XYZ file of C-alpha atoms in Angstrom:
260
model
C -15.776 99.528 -10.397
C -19.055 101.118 -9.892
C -20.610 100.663 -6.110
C -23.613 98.402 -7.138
C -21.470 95.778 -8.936
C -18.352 96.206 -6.455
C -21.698 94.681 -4.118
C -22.557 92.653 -6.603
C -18.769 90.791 -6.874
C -18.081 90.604 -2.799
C -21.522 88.991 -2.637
C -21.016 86.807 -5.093
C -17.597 85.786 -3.854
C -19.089 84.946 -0.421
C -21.582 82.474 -2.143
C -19.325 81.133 -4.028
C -16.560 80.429 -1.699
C -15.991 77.247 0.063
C -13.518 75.286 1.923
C -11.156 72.377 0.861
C -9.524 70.024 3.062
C -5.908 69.420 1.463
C -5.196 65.538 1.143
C -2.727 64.250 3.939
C -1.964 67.484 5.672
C -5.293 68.246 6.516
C -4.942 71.957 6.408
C -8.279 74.125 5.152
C -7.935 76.524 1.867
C -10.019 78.858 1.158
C -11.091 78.099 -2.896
C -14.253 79.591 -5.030
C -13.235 77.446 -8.624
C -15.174 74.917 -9.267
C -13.252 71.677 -9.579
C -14.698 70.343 -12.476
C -13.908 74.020 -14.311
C -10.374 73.669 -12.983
C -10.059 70.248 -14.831
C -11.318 71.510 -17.942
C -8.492 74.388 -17.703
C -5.540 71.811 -17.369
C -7.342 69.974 -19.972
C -7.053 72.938 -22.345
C -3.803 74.174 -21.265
C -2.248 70.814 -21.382
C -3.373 70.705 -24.770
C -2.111 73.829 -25.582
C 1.082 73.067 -24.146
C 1.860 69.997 -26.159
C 1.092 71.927 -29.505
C 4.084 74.579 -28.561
C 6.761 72.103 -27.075
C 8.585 69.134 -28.909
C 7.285 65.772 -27.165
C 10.002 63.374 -27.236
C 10.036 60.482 -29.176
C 12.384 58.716 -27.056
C 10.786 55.464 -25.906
C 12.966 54.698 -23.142
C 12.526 57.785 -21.509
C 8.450 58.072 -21.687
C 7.868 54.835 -20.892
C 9.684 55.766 -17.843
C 7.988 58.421 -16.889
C 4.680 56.598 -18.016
C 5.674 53.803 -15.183
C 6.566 56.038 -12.756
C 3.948 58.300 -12.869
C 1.162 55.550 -13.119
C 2.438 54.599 -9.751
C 2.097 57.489 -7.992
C -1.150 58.048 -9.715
C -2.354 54.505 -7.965
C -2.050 55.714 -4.758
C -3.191 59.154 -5.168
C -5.631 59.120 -7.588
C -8.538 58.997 -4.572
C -7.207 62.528 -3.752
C -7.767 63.343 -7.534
C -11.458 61.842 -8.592
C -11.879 61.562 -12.205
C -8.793 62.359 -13.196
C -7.496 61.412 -16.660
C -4.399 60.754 -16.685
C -1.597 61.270 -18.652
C 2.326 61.544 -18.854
C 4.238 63.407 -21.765
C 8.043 63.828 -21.852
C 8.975 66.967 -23.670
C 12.443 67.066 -25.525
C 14.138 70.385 -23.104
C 17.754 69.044 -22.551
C 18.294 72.710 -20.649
C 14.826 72.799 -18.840
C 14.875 70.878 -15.330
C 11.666 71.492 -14.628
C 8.367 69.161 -14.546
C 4.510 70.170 -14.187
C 0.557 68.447 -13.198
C -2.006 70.508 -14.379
C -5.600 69.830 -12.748
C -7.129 66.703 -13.888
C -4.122 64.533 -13.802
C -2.013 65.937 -17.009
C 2.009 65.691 -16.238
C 4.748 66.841 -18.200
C 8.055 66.126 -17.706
C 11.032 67.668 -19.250
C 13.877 65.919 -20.411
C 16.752 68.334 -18.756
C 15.347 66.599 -15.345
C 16.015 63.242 -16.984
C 19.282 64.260 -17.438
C 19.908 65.760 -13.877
C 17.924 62.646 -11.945
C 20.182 59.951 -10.766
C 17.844 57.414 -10.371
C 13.716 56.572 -10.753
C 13.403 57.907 -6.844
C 14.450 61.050 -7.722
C 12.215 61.423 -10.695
C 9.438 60.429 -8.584
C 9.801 62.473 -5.871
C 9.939 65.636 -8.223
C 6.685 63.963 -9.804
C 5.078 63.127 -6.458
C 5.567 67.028 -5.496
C 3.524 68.296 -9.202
C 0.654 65.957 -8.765
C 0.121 67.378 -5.039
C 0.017 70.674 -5.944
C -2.526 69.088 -8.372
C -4.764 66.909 -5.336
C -4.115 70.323 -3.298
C -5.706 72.399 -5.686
C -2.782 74.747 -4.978
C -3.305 76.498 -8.106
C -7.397 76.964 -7.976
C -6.182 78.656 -4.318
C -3.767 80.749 -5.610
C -6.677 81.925 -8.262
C -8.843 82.346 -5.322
C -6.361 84.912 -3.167
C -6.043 86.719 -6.187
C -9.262 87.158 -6.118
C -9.822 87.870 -2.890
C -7.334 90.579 -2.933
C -8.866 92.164 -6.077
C -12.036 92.566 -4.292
C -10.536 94.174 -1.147
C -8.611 95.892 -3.078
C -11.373 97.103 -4.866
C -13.487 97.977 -1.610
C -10.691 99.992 -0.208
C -11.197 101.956 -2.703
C -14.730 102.641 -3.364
C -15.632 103.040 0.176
C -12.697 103.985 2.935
C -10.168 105.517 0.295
C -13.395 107.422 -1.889
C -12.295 110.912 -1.168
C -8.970 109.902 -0.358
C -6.260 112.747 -1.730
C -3.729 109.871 -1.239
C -5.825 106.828 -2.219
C -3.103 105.853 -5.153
C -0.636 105.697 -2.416
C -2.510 103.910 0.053
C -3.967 101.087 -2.441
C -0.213 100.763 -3.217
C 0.915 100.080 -0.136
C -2.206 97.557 0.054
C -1.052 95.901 -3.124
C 2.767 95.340 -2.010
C 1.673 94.449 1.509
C -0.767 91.608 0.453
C 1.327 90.457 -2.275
C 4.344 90.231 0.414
C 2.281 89.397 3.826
C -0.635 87.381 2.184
C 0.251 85.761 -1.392
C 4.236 85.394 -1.542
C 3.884 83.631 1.822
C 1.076 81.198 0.508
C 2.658 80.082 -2.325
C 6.233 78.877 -0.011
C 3.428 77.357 2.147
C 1.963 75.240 -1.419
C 5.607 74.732 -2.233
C 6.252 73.123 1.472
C 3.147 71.401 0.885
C 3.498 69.782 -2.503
C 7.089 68.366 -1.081
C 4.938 66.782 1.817
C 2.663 64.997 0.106
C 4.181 64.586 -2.937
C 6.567 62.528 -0.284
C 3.826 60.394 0.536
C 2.945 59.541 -2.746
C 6.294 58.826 -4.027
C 6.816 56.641 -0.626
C 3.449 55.014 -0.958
C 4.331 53.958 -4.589
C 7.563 52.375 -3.429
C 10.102 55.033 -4.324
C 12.934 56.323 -1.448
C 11.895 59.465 -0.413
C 15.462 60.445 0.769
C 16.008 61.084 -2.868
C 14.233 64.390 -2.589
C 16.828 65.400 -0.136
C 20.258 64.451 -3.138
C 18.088 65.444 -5.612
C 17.120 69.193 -3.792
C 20.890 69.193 -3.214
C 22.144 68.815 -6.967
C 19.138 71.660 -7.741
C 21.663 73.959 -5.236
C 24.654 73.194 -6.246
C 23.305 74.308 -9.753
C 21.420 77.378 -8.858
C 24.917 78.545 -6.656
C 26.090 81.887 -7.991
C 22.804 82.641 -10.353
C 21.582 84.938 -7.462
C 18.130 84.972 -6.331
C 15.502 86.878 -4.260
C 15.420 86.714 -0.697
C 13.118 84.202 0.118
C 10.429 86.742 1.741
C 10.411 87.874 -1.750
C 9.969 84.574 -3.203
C 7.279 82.154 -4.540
C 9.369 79.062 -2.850
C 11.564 78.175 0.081
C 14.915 79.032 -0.090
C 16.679 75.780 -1.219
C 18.741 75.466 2.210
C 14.816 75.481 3.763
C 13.866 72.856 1.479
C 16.371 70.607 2.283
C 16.575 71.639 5.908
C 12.135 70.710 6.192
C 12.978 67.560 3.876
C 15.453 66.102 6.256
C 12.816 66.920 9.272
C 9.904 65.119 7.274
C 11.980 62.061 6.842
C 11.330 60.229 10.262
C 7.265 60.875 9.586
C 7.694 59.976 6.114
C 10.063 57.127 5.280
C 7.852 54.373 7.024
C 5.311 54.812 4.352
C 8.574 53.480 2.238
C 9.859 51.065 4.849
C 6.407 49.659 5.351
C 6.390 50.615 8.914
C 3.418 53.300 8.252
């Protein structure tokens, strides 16, 4: 990247970045996409999405999901302004998995049907993917990225110029902010979406405790597989989970209870 438009892109980013106040938690990220251009990506990658899968045709099980996720969109559709939504069960038996894209487009996959004992625990899973959607978890992630690029970038250009070792050194910047800076944020989203997706499953009249049997049954099926240590990781260790899941309970079950 030529000096002018390295300039050019930092000064840019500084216009363009801004601050956004995470719904319930309160915390500030630091996010340059547009909102409405984030919507108009989950719009086009939901689409894309349902013209790879199979969408069931089970009626039982998306009018299900339908319910439960209209719910949760009731009470958190403030946090998501002109969102249209809309709930699609994909036919997956082996895929426990779920998603929210910006702009209020949820999939669900039927191998989490199959693995959730009860409509609490399908919420709670849904609750978390629509936070990281009213978060804007994955517009901050973007923005990091970003972030890091450009520093990345200016290491190079200016400090690391005549450098013998520069490849080295912008290296050793790559792994550290990718262990110290972007591995770390994205446990933080993952702690995050559990919160508030918490919340919403709680506000919509689901049990939030299910989170904790449901993050249990995801453990006992992960045992053995092996997995990264969780520094190395994009989410908690499942024995964190549960462990910051049982400490959320006493804020968050009132919300259920109707004590909050």
């Amino acid at each position: 990247m030529k000096r002018p438009s390295l300039i050019l892109t930092v000064v840019t980013l500084a216009l363009l970045a801004g601050c956004y106040t995470v719904p319930e938690t309160g915390r500030r990220s630091f996010i340059i996409l547009p909102a409405s251009e984030e919507a108009a990506m989950g719009a086009t990658a939901f689409l894309d999405i349902k013209g790879k899968e199979t969408i069931s045709a089970d009626r039982v099980a998306n009018e299900r999901v339908t319910r439960i996720g209209e719910r949760i969109a009731a009470v958190a559709g403030k946090d998501l302004p002109n969102a249209k939504w809309e709930f699609v069960v994909f036919d997956a038996p082996d895929t426990v998995n779920a998603f929210a894209l910006p702009g209020g487009k949820v999939g669900v996959y039927t191998g989490l049907l199959k693995l959730a004992a009860s409509d609490d625990e399908i919420a709670v899973v849904m609750g978390h993917e629509i936070a990281h959607a009213t978060a804007r978890h994955g517009s901050e992630r973007w923005s990091q990225s970003a972030a890091v690029a450009v520093g990345g970038a200016l290491l190079s250009e200016t400090v690391l110029k005549d450098n013998k070792n520069r490849e080295g050194w912008l290296a050793a910047y790559g792994a550290g902010t990718t262990v110290g800076v972007l591995l770390p944020y994205s446990r933080l989203n993952e702690s995050e979406a559990d919160e508030i997706g918490l919340v919403y499953a709680a506000r919509a009249g689901y049990d939030p405790r299910a989170a904790i049997t449901f993050w249990e049954k995801m453990a006992a099926e992960a045992a053995g597989k092996g997995k990264p240590p969780e520094f190395l990781s994009t989410h908690p260790s499942d024995e964190t989970r549960i462990r910051r899941l049982r400490e959320m309970m006493p804020r968050i079950l009132p919300y259920y209870t109707g004590g909050n």
